mmCIF file of C-alpha atoms in Angstrom:
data_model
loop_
_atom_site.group_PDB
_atom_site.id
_atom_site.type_symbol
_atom_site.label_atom_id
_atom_site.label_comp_id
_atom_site.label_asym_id
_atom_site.label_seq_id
_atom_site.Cartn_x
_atom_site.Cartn_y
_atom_site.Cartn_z
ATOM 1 C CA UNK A 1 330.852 -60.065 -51.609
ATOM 2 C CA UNK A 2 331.287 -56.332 -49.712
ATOM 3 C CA UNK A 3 328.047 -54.878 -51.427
ATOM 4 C CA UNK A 4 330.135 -52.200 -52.756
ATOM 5 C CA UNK A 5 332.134 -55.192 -54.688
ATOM 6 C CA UNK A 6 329.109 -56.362 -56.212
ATOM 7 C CA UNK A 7 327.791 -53.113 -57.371
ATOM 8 C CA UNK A 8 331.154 -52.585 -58.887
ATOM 9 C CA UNK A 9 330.857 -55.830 -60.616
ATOM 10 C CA UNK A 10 327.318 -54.943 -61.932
ATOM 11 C CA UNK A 11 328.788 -51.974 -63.656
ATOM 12 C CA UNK A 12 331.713 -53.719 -65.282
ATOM 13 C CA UNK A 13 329.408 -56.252 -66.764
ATOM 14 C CA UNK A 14 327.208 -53.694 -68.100
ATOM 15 C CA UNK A 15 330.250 -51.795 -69.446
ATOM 16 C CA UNK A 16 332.073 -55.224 -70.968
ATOM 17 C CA UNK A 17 328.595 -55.726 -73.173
ATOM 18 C CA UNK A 18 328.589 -52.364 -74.237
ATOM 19 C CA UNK A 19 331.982 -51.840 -75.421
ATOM 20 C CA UNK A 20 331.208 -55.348 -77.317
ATOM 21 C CA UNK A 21 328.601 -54.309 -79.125
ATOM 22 C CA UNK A 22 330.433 -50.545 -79.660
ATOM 23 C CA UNK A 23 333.349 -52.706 -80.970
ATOM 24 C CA UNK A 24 330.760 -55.004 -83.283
ATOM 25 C CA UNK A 25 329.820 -51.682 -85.244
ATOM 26 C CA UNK A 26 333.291 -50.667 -86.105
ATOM 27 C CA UNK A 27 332.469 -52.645 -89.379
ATOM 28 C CA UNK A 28 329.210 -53.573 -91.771
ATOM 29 C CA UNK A 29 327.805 -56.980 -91.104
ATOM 30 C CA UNK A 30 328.417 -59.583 -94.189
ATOM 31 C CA UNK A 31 326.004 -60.055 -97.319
ATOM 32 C CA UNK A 32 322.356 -61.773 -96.763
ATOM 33 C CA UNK A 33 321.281 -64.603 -98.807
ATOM 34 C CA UNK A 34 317.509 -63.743 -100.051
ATOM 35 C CA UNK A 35 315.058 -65.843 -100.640
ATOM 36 C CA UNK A 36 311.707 -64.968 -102.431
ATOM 37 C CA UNK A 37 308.697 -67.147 -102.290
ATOM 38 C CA UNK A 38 304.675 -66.663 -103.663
ATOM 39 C CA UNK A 39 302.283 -65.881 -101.432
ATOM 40 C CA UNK A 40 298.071 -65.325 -102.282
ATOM 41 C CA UNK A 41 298.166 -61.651 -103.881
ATOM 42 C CA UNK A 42 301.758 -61.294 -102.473
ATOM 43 C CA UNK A 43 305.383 -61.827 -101.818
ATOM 44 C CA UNK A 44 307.234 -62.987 -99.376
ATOM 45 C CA UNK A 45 311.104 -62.609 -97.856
ATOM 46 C CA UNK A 46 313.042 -64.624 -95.769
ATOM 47 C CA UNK A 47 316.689 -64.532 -95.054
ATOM 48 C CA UNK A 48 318.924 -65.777 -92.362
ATOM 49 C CA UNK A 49 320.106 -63.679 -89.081
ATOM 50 C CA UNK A 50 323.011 -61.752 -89.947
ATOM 51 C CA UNK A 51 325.852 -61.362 -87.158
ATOM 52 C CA UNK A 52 325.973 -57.678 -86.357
ATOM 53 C CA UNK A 53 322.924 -56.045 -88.280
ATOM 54 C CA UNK A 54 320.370 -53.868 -86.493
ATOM 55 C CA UNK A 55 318.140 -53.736 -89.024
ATOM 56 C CA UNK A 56 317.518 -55.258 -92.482
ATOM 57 C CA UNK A 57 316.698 -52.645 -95.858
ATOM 58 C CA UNK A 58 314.233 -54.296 -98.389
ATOM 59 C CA UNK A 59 315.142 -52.884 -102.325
ATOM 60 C CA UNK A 60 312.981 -53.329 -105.300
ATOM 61 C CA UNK A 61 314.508 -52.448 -108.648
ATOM 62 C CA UNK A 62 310.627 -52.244 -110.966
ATOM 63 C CA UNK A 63 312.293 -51.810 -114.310
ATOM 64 C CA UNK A 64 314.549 -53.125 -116.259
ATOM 65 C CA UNK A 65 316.888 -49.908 -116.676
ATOM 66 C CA UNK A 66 315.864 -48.364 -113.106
ATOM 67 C CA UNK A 67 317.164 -47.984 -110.090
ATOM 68 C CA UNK A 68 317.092 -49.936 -107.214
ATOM 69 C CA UNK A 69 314.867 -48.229 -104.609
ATOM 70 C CA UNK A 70 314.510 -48.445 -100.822
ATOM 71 C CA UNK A 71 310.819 -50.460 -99.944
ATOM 72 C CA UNK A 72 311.115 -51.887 -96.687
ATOM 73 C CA UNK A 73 312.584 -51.522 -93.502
ATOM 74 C CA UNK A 74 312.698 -54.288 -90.341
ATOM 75 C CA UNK A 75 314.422 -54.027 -86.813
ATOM 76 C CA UNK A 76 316.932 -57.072 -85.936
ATOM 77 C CA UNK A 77 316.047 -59.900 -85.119
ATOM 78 C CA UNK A 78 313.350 -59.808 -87.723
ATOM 79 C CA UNK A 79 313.611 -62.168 -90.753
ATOM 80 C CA UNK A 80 310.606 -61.843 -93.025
ATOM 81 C CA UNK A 81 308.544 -59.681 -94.618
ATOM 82 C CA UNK A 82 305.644 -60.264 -96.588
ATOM 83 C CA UNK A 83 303.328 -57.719 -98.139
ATOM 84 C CA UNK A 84 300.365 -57.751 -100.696
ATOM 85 C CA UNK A 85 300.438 -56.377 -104.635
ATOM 86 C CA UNK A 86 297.858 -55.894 -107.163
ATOM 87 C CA UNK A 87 298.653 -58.993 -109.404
ATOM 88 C CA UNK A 88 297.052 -57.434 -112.562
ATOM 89 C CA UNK A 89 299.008 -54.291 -112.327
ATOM 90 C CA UNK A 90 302.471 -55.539 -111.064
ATOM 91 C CA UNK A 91 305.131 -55.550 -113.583
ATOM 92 C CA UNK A 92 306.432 -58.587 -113.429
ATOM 93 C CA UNK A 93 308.794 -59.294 -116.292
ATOM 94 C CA UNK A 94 311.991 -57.070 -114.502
ATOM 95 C CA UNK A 95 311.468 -56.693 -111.440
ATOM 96 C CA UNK A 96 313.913 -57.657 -108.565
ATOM 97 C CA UNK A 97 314.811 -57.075 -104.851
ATOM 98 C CA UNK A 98 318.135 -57.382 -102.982
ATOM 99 C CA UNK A 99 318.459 -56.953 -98.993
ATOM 100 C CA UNK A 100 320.739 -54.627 -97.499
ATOM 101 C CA UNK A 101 321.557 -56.017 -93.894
ATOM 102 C CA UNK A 102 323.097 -52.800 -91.517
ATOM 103 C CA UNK A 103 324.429 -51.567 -88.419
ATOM 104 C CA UNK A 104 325.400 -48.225 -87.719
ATOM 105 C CA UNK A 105 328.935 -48.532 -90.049
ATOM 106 C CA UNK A 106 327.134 -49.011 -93.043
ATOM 107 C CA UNK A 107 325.009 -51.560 -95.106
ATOM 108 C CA UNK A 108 326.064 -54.894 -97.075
ATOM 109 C CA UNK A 109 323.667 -55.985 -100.158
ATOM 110 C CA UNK A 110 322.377 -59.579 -101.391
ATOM 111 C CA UNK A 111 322.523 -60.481 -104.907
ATOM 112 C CA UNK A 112 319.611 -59.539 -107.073
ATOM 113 C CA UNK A 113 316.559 -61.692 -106.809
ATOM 114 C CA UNK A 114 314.251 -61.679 -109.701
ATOM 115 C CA UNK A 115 310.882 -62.750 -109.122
ATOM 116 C CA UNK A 116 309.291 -62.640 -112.823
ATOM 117 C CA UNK A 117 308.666 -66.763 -112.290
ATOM 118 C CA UNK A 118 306.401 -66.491 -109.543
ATOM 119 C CA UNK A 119 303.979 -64.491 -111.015
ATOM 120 C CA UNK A 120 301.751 -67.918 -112.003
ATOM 121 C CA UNK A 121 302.073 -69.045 -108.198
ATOM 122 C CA UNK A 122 301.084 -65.433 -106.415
ATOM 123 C CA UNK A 123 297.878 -65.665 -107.912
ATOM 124 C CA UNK A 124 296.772 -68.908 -106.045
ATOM 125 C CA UNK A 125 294.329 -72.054 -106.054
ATOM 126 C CA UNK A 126 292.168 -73.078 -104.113
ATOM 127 C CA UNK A 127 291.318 -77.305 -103.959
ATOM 128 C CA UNK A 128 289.030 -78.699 -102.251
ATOM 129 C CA UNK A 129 289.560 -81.737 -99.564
ATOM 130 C CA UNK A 130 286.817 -83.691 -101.705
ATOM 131 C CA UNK A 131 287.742 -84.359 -104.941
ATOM 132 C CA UNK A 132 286.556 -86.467 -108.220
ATOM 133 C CA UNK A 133 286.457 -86.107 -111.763
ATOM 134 C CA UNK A 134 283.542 -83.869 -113.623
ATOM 135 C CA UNK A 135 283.248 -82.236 -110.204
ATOM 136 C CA UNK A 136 283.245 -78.976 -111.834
ATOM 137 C CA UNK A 137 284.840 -76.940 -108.649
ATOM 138 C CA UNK A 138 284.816 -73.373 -109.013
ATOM 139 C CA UNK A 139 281.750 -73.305 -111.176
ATOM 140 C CA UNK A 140 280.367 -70.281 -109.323
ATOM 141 C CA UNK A 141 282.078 -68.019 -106.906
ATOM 142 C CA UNK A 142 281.768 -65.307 -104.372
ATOM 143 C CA UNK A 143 284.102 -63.373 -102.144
ATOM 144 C CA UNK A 144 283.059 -61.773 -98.580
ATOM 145 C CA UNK A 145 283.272 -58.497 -98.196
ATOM 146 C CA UNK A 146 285.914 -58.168 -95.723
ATOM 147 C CA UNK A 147 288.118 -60.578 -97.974
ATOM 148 C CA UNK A 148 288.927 -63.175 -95.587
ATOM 149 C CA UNK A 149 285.963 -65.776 -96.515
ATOM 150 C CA UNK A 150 285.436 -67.348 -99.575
ATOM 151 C CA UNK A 151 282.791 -70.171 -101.259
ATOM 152 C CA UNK A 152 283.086 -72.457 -104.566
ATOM 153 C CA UNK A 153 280.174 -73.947 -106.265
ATOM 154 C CA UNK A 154 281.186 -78.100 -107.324
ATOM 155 C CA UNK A 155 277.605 -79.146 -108.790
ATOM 156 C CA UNK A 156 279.098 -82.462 -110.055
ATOM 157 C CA UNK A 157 280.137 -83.608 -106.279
ATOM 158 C CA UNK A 158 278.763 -86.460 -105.120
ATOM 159 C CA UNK A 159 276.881 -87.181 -102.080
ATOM 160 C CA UNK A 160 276.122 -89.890 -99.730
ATOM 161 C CA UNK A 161 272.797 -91.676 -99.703
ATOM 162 C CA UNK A 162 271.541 -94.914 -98.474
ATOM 163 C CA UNK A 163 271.460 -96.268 -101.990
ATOM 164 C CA UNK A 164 275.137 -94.569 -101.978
ATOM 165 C CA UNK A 165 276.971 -91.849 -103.101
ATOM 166 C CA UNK A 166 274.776 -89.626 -105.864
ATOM 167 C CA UNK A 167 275.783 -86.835 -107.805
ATOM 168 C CA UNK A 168 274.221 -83.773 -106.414
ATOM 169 C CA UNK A 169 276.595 -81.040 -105.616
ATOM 170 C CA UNK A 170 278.196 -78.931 -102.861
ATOM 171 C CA UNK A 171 279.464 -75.800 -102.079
ATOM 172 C CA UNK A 172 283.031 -75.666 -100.149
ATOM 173 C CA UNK A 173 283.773 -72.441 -97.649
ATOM 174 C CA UNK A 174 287.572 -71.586 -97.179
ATOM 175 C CA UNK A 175 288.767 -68.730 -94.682
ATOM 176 C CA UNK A 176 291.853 -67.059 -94.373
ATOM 177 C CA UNK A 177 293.513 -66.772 -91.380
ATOM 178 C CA UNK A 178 297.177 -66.438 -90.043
ATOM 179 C CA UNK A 179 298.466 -65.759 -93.769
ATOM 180 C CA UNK A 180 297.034 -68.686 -94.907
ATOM 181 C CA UNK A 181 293.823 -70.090 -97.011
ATOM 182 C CA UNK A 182 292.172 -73.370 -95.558
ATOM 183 C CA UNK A 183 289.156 -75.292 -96.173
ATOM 184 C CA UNK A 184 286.436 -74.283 -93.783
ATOM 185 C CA UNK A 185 283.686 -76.644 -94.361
ATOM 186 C CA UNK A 186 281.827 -78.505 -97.402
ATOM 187 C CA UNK A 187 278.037 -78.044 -97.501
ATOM 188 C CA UNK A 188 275.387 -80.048 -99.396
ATOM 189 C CA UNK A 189 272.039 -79.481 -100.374
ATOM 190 C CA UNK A 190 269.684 -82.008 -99.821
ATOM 191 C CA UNK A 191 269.949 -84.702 -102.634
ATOM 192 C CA UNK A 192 268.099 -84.046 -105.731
ATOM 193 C CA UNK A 193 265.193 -86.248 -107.270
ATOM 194 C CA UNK A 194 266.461 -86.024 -110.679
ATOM 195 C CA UNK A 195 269.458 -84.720 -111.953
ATOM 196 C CA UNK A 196 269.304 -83.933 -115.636
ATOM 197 C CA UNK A 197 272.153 -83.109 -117.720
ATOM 198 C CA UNK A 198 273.079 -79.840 -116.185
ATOM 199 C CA UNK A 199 273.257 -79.240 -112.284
ATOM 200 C CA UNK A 200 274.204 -75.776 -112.407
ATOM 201 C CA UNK A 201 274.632 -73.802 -109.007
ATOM 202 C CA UNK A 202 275.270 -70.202 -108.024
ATOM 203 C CA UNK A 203 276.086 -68.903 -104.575
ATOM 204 C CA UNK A 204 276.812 -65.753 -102.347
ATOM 205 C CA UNK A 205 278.265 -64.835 -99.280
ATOM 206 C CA UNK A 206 277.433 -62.440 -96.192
ATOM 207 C CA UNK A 207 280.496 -59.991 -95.408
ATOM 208 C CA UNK A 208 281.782 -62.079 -92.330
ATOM 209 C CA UNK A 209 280.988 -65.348 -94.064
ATOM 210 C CA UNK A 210 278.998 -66.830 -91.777
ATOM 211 C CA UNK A 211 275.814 -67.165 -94.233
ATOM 212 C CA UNK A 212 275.691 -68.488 -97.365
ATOM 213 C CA UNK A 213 273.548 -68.954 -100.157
ATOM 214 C CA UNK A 214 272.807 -71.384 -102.397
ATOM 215 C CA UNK A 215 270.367 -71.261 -105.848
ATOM 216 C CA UNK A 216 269.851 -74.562 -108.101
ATOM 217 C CA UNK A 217 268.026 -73.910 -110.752
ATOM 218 C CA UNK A 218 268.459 -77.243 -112.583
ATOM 219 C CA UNK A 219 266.960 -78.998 -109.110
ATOM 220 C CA UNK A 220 264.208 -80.961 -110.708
ATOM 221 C CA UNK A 221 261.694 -82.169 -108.406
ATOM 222 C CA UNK A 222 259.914 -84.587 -111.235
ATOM 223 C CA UNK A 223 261.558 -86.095 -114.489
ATOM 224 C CA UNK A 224 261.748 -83.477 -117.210
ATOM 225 C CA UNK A 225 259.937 -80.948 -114.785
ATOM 226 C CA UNK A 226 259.680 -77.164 -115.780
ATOM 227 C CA UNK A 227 259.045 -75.896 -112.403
ATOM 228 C CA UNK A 228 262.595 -76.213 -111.684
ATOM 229 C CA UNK A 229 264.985 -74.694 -109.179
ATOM 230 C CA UNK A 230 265.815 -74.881 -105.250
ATOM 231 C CA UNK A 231 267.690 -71.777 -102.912
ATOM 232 C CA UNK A 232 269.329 -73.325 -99.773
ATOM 233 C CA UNK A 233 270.396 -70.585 -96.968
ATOM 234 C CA UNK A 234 273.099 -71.645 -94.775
ATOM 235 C CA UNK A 235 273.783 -70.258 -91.687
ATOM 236 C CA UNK A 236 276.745 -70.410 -89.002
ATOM 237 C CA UNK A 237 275.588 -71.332 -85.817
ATOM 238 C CA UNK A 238 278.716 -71.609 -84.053
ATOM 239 C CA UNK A 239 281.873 -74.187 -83.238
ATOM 240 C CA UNK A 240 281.869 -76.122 -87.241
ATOM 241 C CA UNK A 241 277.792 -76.115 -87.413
ATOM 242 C CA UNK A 242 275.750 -75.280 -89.635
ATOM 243 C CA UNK A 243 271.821 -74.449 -90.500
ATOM 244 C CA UNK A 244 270.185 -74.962 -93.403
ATOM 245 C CA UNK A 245 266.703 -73.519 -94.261
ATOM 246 C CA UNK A 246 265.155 -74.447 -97.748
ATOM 247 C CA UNK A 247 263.614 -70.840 -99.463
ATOM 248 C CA UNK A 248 260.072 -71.574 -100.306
ATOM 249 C CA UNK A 249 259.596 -70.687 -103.798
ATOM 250 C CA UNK A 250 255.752 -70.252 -104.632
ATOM 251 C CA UNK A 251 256.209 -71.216 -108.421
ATOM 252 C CA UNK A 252 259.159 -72.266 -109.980
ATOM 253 C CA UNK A 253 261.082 -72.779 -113.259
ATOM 254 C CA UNK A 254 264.739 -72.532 -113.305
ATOM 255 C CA UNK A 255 264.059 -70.518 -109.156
ATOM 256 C CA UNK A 256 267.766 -70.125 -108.310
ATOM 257 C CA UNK A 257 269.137 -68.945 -111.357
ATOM 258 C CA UNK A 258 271.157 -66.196 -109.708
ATOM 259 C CA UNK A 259 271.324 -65.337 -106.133
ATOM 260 C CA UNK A 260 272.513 -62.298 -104.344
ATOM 261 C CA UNK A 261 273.435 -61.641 -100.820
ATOM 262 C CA UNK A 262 273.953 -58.329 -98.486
ATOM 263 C CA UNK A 263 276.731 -58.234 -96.507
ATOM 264 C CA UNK A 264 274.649 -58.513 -93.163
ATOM 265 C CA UNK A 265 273.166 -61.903 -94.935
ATOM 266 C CA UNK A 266 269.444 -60.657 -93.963
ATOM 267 C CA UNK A 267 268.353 -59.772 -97.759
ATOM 268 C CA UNK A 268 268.276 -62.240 -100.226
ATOM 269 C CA UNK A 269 267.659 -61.287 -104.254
ATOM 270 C CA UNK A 270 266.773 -64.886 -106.361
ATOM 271 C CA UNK A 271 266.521 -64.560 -110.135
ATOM 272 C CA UNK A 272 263.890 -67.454 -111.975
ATOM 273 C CA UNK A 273 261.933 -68.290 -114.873
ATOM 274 C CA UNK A 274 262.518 -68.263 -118.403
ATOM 275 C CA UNK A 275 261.710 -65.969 -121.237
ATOM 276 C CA UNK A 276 260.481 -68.858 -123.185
ATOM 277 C CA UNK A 277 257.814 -69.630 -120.881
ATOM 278 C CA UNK A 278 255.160 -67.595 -120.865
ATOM 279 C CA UNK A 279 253.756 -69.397 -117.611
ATOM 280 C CA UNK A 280 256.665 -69.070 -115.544
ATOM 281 C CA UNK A 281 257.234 -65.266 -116.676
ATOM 282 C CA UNK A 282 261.394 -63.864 -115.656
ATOM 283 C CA UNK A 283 261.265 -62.317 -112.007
ATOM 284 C CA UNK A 284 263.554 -61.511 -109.182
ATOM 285 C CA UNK A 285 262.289 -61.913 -105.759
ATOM 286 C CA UNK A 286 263.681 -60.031 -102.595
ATOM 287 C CA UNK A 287 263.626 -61.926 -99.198
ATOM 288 C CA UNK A 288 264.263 -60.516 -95.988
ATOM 289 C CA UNK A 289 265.195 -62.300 -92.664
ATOM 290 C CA UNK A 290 262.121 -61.291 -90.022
ATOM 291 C CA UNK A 291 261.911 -63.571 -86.843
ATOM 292 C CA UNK A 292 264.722 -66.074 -87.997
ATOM 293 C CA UNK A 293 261.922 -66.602 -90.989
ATOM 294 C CA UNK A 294 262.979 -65.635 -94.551
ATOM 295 C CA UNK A 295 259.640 -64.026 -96.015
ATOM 296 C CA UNK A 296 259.057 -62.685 -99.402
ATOM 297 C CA UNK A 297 258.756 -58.654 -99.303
ATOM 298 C CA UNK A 298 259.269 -57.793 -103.061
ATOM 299 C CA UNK A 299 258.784 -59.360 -106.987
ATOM 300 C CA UNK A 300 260.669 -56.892 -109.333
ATOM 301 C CA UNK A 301 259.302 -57.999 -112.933
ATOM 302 C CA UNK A 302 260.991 -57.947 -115.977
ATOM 303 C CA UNK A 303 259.327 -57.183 -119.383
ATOM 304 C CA UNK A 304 258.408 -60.096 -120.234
ATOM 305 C CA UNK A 305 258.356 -61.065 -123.987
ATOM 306 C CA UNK A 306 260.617 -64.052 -125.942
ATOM 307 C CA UNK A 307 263.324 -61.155 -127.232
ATOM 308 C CA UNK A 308 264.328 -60.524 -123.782
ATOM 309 C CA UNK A 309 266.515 -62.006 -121.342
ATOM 310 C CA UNK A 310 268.313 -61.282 -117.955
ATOM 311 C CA UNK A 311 270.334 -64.206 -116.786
ATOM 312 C CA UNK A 312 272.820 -62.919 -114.278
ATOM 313 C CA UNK A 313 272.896 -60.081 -111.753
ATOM 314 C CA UNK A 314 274.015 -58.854 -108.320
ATOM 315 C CA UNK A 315 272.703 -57.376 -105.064
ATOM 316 C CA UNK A 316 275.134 -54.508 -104.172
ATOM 317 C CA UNK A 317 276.768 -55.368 -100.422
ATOM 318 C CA UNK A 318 274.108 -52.795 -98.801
ATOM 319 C CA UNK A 319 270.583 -54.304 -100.172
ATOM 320 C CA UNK A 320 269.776 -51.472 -102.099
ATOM 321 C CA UNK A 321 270.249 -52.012 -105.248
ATOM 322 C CA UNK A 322 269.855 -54.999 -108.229
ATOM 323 C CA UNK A 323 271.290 -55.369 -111.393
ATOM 324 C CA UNK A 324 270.959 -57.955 -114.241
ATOM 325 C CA UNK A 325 273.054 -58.577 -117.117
ATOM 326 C CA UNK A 326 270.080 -58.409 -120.147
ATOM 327 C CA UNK A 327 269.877 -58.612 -123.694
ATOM 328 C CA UNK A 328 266.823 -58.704 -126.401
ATOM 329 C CA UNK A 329 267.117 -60.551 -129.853
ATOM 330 C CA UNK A 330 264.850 -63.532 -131.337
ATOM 331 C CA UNK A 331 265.749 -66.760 -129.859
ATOM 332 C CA UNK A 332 268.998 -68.555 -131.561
ATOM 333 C CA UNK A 333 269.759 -65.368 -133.098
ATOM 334 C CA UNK A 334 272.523 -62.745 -131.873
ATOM 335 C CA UNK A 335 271.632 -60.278 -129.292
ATOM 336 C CA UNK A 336 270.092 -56.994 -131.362
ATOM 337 C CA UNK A 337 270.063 -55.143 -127.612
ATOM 338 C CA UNK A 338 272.485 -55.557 -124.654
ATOM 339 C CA UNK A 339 272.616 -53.766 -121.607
ATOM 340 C CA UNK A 340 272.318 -53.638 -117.933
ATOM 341 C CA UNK A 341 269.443 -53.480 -115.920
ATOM 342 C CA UNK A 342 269.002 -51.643 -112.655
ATOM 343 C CA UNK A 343 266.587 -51.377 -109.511
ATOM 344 C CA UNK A 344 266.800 -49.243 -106.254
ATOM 345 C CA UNK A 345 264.928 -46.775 -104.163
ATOM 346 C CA UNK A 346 262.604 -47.622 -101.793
ATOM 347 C CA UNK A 347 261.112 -51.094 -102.338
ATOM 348 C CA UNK A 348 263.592 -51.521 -105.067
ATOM 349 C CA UNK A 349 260.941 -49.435 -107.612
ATOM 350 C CA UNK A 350 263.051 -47.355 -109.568
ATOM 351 C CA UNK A 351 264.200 -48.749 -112.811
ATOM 352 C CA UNK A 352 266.999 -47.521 -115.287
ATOM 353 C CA UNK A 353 268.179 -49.616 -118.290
ATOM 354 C CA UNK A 354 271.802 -48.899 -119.387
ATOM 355 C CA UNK A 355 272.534 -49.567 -123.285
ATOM 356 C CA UNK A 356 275.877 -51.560 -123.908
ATOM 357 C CA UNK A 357 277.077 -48.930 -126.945
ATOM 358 C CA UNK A 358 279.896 -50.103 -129.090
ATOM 359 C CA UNK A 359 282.386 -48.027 -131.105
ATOM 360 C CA UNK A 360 282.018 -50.865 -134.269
ATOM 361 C CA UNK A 361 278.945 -52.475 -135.250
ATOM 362 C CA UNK A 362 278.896 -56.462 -135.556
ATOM 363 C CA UNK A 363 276.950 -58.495 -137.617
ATOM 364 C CA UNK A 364 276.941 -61.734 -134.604
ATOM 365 C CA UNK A 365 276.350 -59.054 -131.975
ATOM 366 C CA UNK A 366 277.548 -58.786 -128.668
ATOM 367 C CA UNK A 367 278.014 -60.865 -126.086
ATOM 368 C CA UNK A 368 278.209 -60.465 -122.467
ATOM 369 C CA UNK A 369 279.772 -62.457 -119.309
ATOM 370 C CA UNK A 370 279.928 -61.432 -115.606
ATOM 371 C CA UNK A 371 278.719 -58.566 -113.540
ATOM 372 C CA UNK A 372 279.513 -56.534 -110.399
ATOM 373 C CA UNK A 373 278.518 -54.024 -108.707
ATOM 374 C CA UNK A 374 279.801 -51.789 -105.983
ATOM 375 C CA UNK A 375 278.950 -52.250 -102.448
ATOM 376 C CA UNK A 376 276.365 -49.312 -102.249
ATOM 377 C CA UNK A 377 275.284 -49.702 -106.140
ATOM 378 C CA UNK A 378 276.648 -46.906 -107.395
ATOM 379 C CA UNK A 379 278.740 -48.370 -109.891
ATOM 380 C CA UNK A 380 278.674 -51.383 -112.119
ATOM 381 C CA UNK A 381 280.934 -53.360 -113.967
ATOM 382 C CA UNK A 382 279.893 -55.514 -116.782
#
C-alpha cells in the first residue's frame, strides 16, 4: 500500500468502531440477573456482562415501605462488588438490592433480590483442619488488632506422643487474606503430666499476629497439684515456623488464668491464684520482652481475702492499662459486690475500682461475663 492508502485505512477503521459503539448507545442495554451471596461481615454481587452497558448501578431498598436508593457504582467490564456491614446493626428482615446495568441512553433494572436469609451465613465460622469430638474449639478467643489474624483455644485436642495421641490441647491461628479466612497453623503446648477434669485455656494475640499467647491454668504438673498453671509464648519466626518459649512462673496455682497481650507482643499481663488459697494469694504479673528474654517487671496485687474474686481481664492494645472483671460475696453465695477493676500509670500503680450499679435490686445478685477494653484503656466494656 501507497502510505497515504494506509493512513486512510487507519482512519476508517478507527471511524467504523466508533460509529459502532455511537450506534450501540442509541438504546439501554437489557436487564441483569443478580445474584447475592454471604460473605464474613459482608455481601457480595455478581452478575453477568451485559452487552452494551458502561457501567453497572448497585440499589438497596433498607425498608420495607422505602425507596430504592442508589449505593454503588462500577465501570464495565466489572462484575462484582462486595463490601462490609455491621451485622448487629443491619436490618435485615426487608432489605433488598436490584442492579441497574447503563449506557449513555438510559438504565435497565434486575428484579429485586432480598437478602433477609443470609443473615445466619454473613456472620461466619471458623473450623479447624483438626477435628474430634469434646474438642471444645472456640473455647477462648482473640482478634488482632488490625483484624486480619485470628486464634481459637481447643483444650480437648489431642496430641501426639510416643505412647500416642493424648488429650492436651491446641490453639489454631487463621488469617485473612484475598477476601478469604484460612487456617494458618495449629500450635500445641507441650503435653501435660496430668490432665484433670478441666483443661481450660485462654489466649491473646499481637496486632500483626505474629505472637501469640497461651495461659493453662488447669496444667497440672503432679496429680491433684495446687500449684497449677503453664503460659506458652509463641512467636513467628518466618516461612510456617514457629518459637515457643515456656513463661517461668515463680509460684503457681491456677498461673494462666487470663492472659493479655499488647499489640507489639512485647508486654505480657498473666492473671493466677485463687482467692481460696491463702498461700497462693490472686496476682497479675506484667512481663516484658528485654534481650529476646521475657522477664518479670511488675506484680499488681489484689486484696486478697475469700469474698473477693477477679477472674477475667484485659491488657488494653498499648500496655498501659489492666482491667479485671471482680466481684466480692462469701463463697457459694451470690455476688454482694461486682465491678471492674483497673490499673495504669507508670508501673501500672494507679488503681480505680468501678461499682457495677443496677437500676433493680436482686436477691441472687449479679452476674458478670466478658470484658474489653479499648486499645489505649480509656474505655471498658463489661
Amino acid at each position: 500500500f501507497h502510505a497515504s492508502t494506509l493512513k486512510s485505512f487507519c482512519f476508517c477503521l478507527v471511524a467504523m468502531a466508533a460509529g459502532a459503539s455511537s450506534h450501540a448507545q442509541t438504546s439501554a442495554p437489557a436487564a441483569p440477573s443478580l445474584t447475592v451471596g454471604p460473605e464474613i461481615k459482608g455481601l457480595r454481587f455478581d452478575w453477568e456482562p451485559v452487552a452494551g452497558a458502561t457501567r453497572y448501578e448497585l440499589e438497596y431498598k433498607p425498608y420495607e415501605n422505602s425507596e430504592f436508593v442508589h449505593r454503588w457504582t462500577v465501570d464495565a467490564p466489572a462484575t462484582m462488588i462486595m463490601f462490609r456491614i455491621p451485622l448487629h446493626l443491619y436490618f435485615w428482615t426487608y432489605a433488598q438490592y436490584r442492579l441497574a446495568a447503563c449506557n449513555d441512553a438510559g438504565c435497565t433494572r434486575s428484579e429485586a433480590v432480598p437478602v433477609s436469609l443470609l443473615r445466619r451465613y454473613a456472620v461466619g465460622y471458623f473450623k479447624p483442619s483438626q477435628t474430634r469430638i469434646s474438642q471444645q474449639f472456640g473455647d477462648d478467643t482473640d482478634l488482632s488488632a488490625d483484624g486480619r489474624n485470628f486464634v481459637s483455644a481447643a483444650p480437648g485436642d489431642y496430641i501426639a506422643s510416643s505412647e500416642g495421641p493424648r488429650e492436651g490441647g491446641a490453639i489454631y491461628l487463621f488469617r485473612f487474606n484475598a477476601g478469604v479466612w484460612r487456617e494458618r497453623v495449629r500450635l500445641e503446648p507441650t503435653i501435660p503430666p496430668f490432665v484433670e477434669s478441666s483443661n481450660a485455656m485462654s489466649v491473646a494475640i499481637s496486632a500483626d499476629g505474629s505472637t501469640v499467647a497461651l495461659g493453662m491454668p488447669d496444667y497440672f504438673h503432679e496429680e491433684f497439684d495446687e500449684q497449677s498453671g503453664e503460659v506458652f509464648v509463641f512467636h513467628h519466626t518466618g516461612s510456617n515456623n514457629w518459637t515457643r518459649t515456656r513463661i517461668r512462673a515463680g509460684s503457681r496455682g491456677e498461673f494462666g488464668r487470663w492472659v493479655g497481650l499488647n499489640d507489639a507482643g512485647d508486654t505480657l499481663a498473666v492473671a493466677r491464684g485463687g482467692h481460696a488459697n491463702p498461700d497462693l494469694p490472686p496476682k497479675i504479673t506484667i512481663y516484658k520482652l528485654i534481650d529476646g528474654v521475657w522477664q518479670p517487671v511488675r506484680d499488681i496485687n489484689n486484696r486478697y481475702g475469700r469474698t473477693e474474686y477477679c477472674d477475667k481481664g484485659v491488657l488494653s492494645n498499648d500496655g498501659s492499662t489492666v482491667a479485671e472483671s471482680c466481684h466480692e460475696g462469701p463463697i457459694g453465695s451470690p455476688p454482694t459486690r461486682v465491678y471492674i477493676r483497673t490499673h495504669w500509670g507508670p508501673n501500672w500503680t494507679t488503681r480505680v475500682d468501678l461499682p457495677l450499679e443496677m437500676t433493680a435490686s436482686s436477691e441472687y445478685g449479679y452476674g458478670h461475663g466478658g470484658i474489653a477494653i479499648r486499645g489505649t484503656g480509656k474505655t471498658v466494656a463489661w
